[in-house]
Short mmCIF file of C-alpha atoms in Angstrom, two decimals:
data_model
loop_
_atom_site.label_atom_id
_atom_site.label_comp_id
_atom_site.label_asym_id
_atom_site.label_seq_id
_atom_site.Cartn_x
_atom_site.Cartn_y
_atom_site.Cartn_z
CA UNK A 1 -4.66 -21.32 -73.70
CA UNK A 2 -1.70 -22.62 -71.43
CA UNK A 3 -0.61 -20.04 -69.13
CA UNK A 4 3.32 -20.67 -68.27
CA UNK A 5 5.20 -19.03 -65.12
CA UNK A 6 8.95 -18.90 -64.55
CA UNK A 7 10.36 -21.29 -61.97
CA UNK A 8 11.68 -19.94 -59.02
CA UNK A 9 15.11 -21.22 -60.04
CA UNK A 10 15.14 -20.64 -63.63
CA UNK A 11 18.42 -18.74 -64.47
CA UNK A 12 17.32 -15.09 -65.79
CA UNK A 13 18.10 -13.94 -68.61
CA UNK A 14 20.16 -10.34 -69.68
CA UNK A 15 15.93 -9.14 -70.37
CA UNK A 16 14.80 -10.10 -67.02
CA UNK A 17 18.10 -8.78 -65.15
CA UNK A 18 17.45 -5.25 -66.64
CA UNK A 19 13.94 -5.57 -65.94
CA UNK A 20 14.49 -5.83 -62.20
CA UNK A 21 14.15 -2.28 -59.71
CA UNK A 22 17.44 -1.65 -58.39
CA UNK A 23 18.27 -2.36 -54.94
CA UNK A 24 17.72 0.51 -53.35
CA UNK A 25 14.28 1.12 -54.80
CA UNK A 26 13.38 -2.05 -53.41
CA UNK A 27 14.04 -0.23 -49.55
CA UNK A 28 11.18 1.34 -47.92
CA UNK A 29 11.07 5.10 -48.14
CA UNK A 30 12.80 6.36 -44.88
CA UNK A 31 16.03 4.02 -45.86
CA UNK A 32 16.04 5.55 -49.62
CA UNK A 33 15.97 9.39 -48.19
CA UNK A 34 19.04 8.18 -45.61
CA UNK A 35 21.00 6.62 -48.43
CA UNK A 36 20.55 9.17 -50.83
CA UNK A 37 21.75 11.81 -48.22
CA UNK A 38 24.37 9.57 -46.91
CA UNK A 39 26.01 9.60 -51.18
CA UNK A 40 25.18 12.84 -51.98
CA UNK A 41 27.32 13.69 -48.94
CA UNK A 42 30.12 11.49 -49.39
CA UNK A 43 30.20 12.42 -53.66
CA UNK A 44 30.48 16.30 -52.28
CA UNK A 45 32.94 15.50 -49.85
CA UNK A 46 35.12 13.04 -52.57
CA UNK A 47 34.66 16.47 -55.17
CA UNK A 48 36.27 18.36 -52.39
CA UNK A 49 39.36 16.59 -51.88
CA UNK A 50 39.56 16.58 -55.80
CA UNK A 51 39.32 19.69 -56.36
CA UNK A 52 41.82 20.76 -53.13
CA UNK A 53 38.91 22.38 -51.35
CA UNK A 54 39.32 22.62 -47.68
CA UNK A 55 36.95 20.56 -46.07
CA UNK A 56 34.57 22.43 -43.58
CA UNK A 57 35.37 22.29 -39.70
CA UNK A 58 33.15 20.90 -37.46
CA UNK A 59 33.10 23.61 -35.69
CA UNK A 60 34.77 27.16 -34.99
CA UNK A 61 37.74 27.99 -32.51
CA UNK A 62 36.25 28.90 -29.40
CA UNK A 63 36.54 32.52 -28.51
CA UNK A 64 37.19 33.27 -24.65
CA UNK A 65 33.61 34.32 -24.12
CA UNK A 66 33.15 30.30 -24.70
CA UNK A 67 36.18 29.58 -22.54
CA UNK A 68 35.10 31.49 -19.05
CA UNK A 69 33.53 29.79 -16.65
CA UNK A 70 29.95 30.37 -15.99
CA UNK A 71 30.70 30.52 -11.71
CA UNK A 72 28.37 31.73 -9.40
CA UNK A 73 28.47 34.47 -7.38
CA UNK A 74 30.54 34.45 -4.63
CA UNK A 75 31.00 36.41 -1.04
CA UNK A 76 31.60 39.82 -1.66
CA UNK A 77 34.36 40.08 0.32
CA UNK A 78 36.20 37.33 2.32
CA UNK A 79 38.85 38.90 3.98
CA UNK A 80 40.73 40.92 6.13
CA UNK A 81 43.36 43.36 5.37
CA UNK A 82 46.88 43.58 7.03
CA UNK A 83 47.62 46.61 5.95
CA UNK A 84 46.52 50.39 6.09
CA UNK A 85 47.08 53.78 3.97
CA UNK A 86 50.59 54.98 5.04
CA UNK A 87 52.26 51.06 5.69
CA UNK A 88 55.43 50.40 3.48
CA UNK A 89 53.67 47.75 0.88
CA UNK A 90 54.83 43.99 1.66
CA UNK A 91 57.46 42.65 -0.86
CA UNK A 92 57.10 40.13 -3.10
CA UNK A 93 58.92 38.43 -5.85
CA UNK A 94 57.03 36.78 -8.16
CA UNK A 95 57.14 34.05 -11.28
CA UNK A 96 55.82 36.23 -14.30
CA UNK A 97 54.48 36.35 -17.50
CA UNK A 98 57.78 37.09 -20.19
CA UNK A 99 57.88 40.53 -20.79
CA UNK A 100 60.11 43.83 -20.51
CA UNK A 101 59.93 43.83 -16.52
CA UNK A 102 60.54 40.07 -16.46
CA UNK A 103 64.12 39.55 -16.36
CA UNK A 104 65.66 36.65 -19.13
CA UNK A 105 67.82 35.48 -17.58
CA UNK A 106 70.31 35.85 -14.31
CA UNK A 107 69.41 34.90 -10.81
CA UNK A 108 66.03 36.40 -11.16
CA UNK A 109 65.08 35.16 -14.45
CA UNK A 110 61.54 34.77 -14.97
CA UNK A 111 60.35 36.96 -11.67
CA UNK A 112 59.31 39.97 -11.02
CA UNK A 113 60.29 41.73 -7.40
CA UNK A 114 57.66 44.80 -5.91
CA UNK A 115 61.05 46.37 -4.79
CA UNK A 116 62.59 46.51 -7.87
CA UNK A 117 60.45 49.34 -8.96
CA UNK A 118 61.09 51.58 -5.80
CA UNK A 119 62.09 55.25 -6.50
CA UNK A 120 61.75 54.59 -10.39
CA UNK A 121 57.91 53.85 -10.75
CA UNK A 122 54.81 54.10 -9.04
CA UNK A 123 52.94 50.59 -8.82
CA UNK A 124 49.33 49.95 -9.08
CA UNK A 125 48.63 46.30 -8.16
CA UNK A 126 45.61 44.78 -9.35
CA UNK A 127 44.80 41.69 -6.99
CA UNK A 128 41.49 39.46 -9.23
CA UNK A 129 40.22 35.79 -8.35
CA UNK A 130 40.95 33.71 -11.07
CA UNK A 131 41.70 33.38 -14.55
CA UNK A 132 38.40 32.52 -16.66
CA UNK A 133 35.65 33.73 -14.95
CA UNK A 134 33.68 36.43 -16.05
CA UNK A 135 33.85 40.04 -14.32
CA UNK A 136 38.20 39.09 -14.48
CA UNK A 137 38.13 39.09 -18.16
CA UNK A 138 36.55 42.23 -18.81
CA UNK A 139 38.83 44.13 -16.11
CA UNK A 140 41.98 43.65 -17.30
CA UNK A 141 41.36 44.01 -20.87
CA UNK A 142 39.55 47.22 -20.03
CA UNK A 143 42.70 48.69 -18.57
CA UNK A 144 44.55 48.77 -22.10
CA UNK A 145 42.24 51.59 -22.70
CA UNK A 146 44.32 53.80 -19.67
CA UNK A 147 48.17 52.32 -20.84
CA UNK A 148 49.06 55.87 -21.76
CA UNK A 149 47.45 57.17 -18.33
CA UNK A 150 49.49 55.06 -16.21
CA UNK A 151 52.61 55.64 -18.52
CA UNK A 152 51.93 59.72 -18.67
CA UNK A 153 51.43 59.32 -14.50
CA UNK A 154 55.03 56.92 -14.89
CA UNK A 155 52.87 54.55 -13.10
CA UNK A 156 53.07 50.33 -13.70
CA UNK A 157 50.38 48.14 -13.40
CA UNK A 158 51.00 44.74 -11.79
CA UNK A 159 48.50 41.56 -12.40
CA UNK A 160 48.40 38.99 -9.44
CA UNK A 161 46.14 35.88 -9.05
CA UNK A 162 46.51 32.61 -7.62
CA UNK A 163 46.74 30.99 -10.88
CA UNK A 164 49.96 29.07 -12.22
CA UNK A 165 51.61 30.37 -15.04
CA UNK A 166 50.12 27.91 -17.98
CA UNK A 167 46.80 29.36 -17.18
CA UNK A 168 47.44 32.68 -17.33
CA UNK A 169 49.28 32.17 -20.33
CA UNK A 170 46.04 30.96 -22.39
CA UNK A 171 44.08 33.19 -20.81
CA UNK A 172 45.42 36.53 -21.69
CA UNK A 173 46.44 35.38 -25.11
CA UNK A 174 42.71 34.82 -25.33
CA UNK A 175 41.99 38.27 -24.18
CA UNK A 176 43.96 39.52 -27.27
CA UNK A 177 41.33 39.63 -29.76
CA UNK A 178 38.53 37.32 -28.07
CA UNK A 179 37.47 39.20 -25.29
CA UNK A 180 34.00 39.81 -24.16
CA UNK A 181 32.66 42.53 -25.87
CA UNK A 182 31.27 45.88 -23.93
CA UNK A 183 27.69 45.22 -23.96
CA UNK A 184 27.97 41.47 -22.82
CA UNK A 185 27.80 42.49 -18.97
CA UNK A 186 31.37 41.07 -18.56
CA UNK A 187 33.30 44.35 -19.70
CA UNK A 188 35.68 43.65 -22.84
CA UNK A 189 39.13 44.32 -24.81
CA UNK A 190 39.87 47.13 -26.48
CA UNK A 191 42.52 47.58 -29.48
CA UNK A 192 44.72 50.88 -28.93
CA UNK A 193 46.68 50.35 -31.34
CA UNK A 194 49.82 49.26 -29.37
CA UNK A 195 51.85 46.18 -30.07
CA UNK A 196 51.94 43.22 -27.44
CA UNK A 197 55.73 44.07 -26.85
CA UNK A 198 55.33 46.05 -23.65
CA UNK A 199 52.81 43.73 -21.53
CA UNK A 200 52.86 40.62 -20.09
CA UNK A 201 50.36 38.63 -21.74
CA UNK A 202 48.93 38.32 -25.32
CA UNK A 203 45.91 40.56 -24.41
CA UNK A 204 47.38 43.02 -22.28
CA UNK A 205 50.04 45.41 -22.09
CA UNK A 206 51.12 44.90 -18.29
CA UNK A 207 52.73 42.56 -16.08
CA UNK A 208 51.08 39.06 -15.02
CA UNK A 209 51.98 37.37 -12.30
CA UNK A 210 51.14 34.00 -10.44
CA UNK A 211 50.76 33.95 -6.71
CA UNK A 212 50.03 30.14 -6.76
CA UNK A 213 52.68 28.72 -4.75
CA UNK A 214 53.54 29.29 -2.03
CA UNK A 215 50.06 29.52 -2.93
CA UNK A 216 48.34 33.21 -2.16
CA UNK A 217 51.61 34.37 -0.10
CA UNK A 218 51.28 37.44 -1.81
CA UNK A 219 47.90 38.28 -1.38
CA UNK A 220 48.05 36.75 2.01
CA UNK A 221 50.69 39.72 2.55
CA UNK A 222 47.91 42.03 2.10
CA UNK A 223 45.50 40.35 3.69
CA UNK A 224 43.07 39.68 0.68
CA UNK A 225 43.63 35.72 0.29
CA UNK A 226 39.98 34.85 0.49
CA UNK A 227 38.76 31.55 2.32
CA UNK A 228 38.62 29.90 -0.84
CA UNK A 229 42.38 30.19 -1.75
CA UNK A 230 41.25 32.88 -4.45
CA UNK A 231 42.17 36.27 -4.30
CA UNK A 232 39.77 39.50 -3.52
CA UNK A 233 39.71 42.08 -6.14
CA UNK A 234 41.56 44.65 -4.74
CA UNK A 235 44.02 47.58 -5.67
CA UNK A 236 46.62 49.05 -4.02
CA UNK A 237 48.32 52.39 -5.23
CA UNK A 238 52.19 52.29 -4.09
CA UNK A 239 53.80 55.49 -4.62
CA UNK A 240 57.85 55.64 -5.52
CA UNK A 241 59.39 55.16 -2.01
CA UNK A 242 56.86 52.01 -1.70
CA UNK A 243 54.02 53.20 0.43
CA UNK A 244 50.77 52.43 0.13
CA UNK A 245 48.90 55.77 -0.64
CA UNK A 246 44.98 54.13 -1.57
CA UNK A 247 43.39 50.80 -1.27
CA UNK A 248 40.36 49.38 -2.56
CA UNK A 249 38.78 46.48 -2.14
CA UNK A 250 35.59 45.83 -4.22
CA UNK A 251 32.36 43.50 -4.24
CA UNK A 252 34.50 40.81 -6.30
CA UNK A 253 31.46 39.66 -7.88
CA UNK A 254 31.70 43.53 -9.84
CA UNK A 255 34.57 45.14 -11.57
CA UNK A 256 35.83 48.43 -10.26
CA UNK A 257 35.69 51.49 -12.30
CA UNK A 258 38.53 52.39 -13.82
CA UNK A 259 38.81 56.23 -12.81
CA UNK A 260 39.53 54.79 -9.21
CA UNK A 261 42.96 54.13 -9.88
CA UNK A 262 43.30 57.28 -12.03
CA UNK A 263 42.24 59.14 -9.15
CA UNK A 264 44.69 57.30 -6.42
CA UNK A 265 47.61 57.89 -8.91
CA UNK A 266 46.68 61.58 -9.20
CA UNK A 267 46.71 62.32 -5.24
CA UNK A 268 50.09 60.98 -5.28
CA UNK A 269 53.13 62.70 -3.86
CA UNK A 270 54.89 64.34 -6.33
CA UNK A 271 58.24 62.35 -7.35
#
């Protein structure tokens, strides 16, 4: 019997058409597992814009525990001071953070003057390096745990580094509700339940300032402008007719416990 094959050119037929794999079957296995991901992906994400689902994000906001920058450590101290117990504290007008010491509008708009607060407030200034790193981010979140302290002692707290304004402007609206937590080693924030309306930044309830330019005049004043243009962590406690009363300067790879200050403003005169 005559065995017949069908040229390679014949024209199929509707029978032999349907009789044919499909195309992807004829792939080798790897490329069929890829493809078959690759529409089962792009038919869920099609269903979602159907439907009005939001599509997921690629990613999450980062918090500021992602933001700080892993530095490492540095001289514990890299300075020295100008200034003694008993000296009238150097002056210094500042650009600020808005907020209720930071004056709208006038000559002064926008700064904030050490003098200003003589024979009305005592001052605690709180000198740190640099926005972003990690030991800074824990401190000054960790004083919104002592606002009513300083307030019941009718005591202001004033924030100084040598960063420019836009920077300290993301950074303590990060502080807000992204800070470090306690148990991270970097100290954290701390919600006490008062509004943002008092401070200077979005994370904390006092003043901010920049000492970036002239840059570190300020802190030069005091003699803690380290060699790196950075400022030392420091404190100074200024009573109410503007004299220095207690200074500390601390390892500024650590953050200073808080009941140092609490202390200082205690010993004070009284007003």
């Amino acid at each position: 019997m005559l065995r017949t094959t069908e040229h390679p050119t014949a024209k199929a037929t509707p029978e032999t058409r349907q009789a044919r794999p499909p195309a992807v079957a004829l792939l080798p296995r790897p490329a069929r597992l890829l493809a078959a991901a690759f529409l089962t992906l792009a038919l869920l994400w099609g269903l979602a814009l159907l439907w009005g689902l939001p599509a997921a994000a690629p990613s999450q906001a980062a918090g500021l525990r992602d933001l700080i920058y892993p530095e490492a450590p540095r001289k514990p101290v890299d300075s020295v001071l100008k200034v003694a117990v008993g000296d009238p504290a150097p002056d210094f007008v500042l650009p600020a953070l808005p907020g209720p010491y930071t004056p709208k509008d006038g000559p002064g708009a926008g700064m904030v003057r050490l003098s200003d607060f003589r024979g009305r407030y005592a001052v605690v200034i709180s000198f740190v390096p640099a926005a972003f790193t990690p030991v800074c981010s824990g401190q000054w979140p960790g004083y919104n745990i002592a606002r009513d302290e300083f307030e019941r002692r009718g005591a202001v707290l004033l924030g100084i580094t040598t960063d420019n304004l836009p920077s300290l402007y993301a950074w303590t609206r990060e502080m807000g509700e992204r800070a470090p937590g306690p148990d991270d080693g970097h100290g954290g924030g701390h919600d006490d339940g008062h509004d943002d309306a008092h401070g200077g930044g979005g994370g904390v309830w006092f003043p901010v300032l920049s000492d970036f330019w002239p840059h570190g005049k300020a802190a030069a004043s005091y003699g803690v402008l380290r060699g790196d243009g950075t400022a030392e962590r420091a404190l100074f406690t200024i009573d109410r007719q503007g004299v220095i009363r207690h200074i500390h300067v601390a390892d500024t790879n650590k953050r200073p416990p808080l009941d140092i200050i609490l202390r200082a403003l205690d010993a004070l005169p009284a007003p």
